[in-house]
XYZ file of N, CA and C in Angstrom:
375
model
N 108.898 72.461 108.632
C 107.648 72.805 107.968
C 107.318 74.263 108.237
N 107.202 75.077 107.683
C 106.622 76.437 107.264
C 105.153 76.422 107.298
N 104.442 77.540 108.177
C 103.185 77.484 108.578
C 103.259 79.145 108.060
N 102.290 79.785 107.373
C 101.865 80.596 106.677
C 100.317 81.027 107.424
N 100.282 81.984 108.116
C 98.729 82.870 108.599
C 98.495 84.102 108.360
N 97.717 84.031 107.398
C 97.182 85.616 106.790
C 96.115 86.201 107.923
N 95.906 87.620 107.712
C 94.945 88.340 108.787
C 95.092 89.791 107.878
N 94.592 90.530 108.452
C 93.347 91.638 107.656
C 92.318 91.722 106.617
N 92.114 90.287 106.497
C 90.880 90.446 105.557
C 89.318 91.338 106.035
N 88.250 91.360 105.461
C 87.522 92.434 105.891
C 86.813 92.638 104.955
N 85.711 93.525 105.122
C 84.637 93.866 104.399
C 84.850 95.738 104.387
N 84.813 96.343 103.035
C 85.316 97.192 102.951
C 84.568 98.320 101.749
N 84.357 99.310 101.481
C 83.402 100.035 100.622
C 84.245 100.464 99.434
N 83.976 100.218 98.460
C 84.961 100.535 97.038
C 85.434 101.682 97.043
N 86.651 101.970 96.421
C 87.487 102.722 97.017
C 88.203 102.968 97.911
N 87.996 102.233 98.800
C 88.115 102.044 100.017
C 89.935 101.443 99.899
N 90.699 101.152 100.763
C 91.392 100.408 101.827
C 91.793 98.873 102.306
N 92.398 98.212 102.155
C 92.790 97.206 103.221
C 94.232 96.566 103.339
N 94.599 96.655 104.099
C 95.977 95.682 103.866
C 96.493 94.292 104.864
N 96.686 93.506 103.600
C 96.632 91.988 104.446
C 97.903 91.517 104.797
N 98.256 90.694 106.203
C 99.357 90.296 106.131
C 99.232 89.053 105.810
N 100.649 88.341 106.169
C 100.953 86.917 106.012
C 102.193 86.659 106.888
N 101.931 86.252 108.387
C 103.069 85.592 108.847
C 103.322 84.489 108.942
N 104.796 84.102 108.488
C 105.664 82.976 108.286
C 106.340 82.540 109.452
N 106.526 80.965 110.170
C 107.205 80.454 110.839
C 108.556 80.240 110.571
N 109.350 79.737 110.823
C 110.519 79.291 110.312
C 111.339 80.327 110.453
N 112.796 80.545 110.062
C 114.395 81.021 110.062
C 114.918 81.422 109.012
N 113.857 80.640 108.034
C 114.740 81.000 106.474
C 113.847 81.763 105.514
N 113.089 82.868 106.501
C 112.150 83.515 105.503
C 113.024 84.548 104.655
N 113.759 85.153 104.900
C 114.328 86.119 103.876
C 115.173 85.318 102.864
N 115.170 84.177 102.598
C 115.405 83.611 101.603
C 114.637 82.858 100.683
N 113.011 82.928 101.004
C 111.466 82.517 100.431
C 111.370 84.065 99.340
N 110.873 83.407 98.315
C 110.309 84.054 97.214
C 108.342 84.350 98.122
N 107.619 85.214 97.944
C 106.316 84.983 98.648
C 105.699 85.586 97.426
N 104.022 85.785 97.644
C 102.972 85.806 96.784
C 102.150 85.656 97.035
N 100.969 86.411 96.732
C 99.489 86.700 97.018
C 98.719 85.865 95.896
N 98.027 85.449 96.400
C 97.101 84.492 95.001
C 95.243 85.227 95.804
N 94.552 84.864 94.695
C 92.971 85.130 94.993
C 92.146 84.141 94.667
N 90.750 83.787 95.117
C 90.319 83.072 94.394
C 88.629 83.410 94.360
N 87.927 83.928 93.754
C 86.768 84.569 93.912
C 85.621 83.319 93.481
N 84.454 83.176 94.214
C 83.552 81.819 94.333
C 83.187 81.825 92.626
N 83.584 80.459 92.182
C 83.544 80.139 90.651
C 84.626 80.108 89.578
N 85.647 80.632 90.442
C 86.847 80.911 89.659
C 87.692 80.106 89.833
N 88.740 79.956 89.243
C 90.187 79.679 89.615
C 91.057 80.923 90.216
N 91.885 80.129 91.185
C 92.972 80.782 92.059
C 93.635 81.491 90.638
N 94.031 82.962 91.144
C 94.936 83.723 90.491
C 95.767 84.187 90.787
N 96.709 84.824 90.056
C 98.201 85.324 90.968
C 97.808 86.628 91.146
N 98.208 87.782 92.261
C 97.848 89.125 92.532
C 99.251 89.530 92.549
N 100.078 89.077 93.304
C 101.287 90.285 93.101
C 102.432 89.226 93.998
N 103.755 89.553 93.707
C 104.530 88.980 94.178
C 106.265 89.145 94.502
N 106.940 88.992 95.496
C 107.771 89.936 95.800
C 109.170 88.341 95.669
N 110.414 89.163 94.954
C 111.318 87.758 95.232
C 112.109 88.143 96.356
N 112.796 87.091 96.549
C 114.202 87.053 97.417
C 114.426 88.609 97.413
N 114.976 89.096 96.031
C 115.650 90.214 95.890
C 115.032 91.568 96.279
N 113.511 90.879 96.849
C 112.655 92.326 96.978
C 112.116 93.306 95.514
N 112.817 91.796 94.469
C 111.559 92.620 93.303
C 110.182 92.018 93.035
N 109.374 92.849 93.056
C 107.806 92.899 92.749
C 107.396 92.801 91.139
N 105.981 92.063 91.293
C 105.111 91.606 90.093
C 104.191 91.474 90.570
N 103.175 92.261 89.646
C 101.706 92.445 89.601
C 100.865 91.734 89.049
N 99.718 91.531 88.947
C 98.992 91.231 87.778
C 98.280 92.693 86.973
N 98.126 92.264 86.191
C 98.072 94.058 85.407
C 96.576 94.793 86.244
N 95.587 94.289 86.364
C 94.318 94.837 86.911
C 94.642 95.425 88.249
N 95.440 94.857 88.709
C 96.362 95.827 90.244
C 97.320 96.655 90.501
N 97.641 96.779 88.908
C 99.056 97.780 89.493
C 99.239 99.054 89.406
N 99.276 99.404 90.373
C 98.926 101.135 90.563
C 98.117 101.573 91.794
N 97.481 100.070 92.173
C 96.396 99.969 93.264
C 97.181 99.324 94.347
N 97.770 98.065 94.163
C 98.218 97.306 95.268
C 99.203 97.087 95.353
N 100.059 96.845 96.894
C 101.366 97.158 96.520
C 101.780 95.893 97.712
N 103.059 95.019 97.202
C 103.541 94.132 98.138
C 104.992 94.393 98.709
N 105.200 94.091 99.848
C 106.455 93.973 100.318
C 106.282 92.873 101.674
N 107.725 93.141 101.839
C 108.352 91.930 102.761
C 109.306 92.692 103.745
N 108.891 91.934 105.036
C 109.374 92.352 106.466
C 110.269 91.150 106.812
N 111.725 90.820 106.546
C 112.306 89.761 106.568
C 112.638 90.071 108.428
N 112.728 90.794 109.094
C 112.859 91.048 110.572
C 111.740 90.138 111.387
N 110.709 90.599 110.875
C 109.137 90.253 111.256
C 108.890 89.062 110.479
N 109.325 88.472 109.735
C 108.952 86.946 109.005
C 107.467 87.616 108.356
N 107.127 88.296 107.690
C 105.872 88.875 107.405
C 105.897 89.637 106.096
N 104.862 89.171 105.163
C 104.799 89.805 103.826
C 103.273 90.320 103.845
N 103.253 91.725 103.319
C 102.032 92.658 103.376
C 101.259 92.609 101.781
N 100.092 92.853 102.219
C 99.164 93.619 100.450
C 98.935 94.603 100.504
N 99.419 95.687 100.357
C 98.833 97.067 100.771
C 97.668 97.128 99.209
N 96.063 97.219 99.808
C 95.147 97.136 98.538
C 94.626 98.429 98.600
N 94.255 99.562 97.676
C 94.293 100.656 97.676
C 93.361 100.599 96.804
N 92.227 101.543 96.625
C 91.162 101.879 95.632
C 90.334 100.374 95.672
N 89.679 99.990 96.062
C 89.711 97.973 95.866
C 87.688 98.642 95.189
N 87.603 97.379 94.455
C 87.046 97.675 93.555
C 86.123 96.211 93.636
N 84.660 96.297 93.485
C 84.086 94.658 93.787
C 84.431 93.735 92.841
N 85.280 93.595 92.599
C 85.819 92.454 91.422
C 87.068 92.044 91.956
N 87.654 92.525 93.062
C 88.905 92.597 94.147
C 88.352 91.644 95.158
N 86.893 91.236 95.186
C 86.871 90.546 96.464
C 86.881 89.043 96.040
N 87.510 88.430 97.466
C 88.238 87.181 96.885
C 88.100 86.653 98.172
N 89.285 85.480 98.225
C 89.934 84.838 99.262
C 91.169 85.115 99.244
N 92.061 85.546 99.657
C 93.143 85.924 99.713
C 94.099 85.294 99.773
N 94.769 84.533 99.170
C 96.297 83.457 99.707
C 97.407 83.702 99.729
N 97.721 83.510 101.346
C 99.363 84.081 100.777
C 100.403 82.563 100.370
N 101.440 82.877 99.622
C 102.460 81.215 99.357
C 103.592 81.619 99.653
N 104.661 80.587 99.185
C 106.009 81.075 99.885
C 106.798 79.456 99.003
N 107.963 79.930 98.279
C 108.602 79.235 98.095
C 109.786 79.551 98.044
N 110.876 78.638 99.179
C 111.831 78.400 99.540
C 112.744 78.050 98.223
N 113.579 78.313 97.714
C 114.712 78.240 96.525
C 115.591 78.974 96.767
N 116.890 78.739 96.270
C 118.438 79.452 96.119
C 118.083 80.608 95.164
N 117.527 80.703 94.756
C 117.232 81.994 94.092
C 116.221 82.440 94.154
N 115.239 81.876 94.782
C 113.767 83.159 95.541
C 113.386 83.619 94.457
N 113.101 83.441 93.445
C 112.095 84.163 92.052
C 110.917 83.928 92.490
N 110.082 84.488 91.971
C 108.123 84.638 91.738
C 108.006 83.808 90.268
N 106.813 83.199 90.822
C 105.821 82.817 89.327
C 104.758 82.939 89.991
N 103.733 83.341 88.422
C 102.857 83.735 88.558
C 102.285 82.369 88.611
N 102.639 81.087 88.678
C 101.854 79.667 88.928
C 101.484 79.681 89.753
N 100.472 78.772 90.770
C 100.277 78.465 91.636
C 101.028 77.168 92.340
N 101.328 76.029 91.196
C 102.136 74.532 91.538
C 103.597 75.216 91.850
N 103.645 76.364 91.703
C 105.660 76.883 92.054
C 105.475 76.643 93.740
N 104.757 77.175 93.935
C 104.958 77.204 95.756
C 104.454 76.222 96.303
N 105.527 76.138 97.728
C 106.012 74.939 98.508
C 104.964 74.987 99.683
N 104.522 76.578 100.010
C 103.544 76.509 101.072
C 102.394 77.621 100.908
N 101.227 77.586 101.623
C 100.239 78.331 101.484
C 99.526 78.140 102.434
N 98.722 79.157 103.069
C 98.037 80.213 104.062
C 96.452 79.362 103.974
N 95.875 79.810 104.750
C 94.438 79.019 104.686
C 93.980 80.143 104.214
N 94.187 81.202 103.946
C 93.365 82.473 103.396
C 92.540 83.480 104.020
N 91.989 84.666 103.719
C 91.377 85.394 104.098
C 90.936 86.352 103.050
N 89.246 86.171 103.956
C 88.537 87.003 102.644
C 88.663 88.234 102.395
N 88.064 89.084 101.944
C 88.225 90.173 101.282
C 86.888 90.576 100.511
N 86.216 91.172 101.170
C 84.384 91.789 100.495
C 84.799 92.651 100.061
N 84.324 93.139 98.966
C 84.337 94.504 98.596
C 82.459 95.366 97.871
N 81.963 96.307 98.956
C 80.586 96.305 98.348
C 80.840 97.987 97.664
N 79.596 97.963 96.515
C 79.780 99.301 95.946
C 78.273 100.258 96.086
């Protein structure tokens, strides 16, 4: 079983800064597809950005240029670097992780096998 714990969430001034991690348990993380999801009070969970096996990245369009993901397969640990964050950025933060022979991203939420209890993310202007 794969246990997923996010940390740097935070309260932060627009324009502003933050970057969240997500560390992973387990042996077989550099072979997990991972992914950031959000979910802001009233909404549905959304996809934010997402890195495969291969170390290629996908955005959702309102983030890209702003936030940037990668993966620390040494460290079992996948980052959000959030840049310019904007109050429509503040959320709950989720990180997921799904284990497959080919490690692709979807932008679904039912694709992934595991997920993070989350961390928030304020953003005031």
């Amino acid at each position: 079983q794969v246990q997923l714990v996010e940390s740097g969430g935070g309260l932060v001034q627009a324009g502003g800064s933050l970057r969240l991690s997500c560390a992973a348990s387990g042996d077989t993380f550099s072979s997990y597809a991972m992914a950031w999801f959000r979910q802001a009070p009233g909404k549905e969970r959304e996809f934010v950005a997402g890195i495969s096996r291969g170390l290629l990245t996908s955005y959702r369009d309102s983030v890209k240029g702003r936030f940037t993901i990668s993966k620390d397969n040494a460290k079992n640990t996948v980052y959000l670097q959030m840049n310019m964050l904007k109050p429509e950025d503040a959320a709950v933060y989720f990180c997921a992780g799904k284990a497959s022979v080919l490690g692709l991203v979807s932008p679904q939420e039912n694709y992934y096998d595991y997920w993070g209890q989350g961390t928030q993310v304020t953003v005031f202007s």
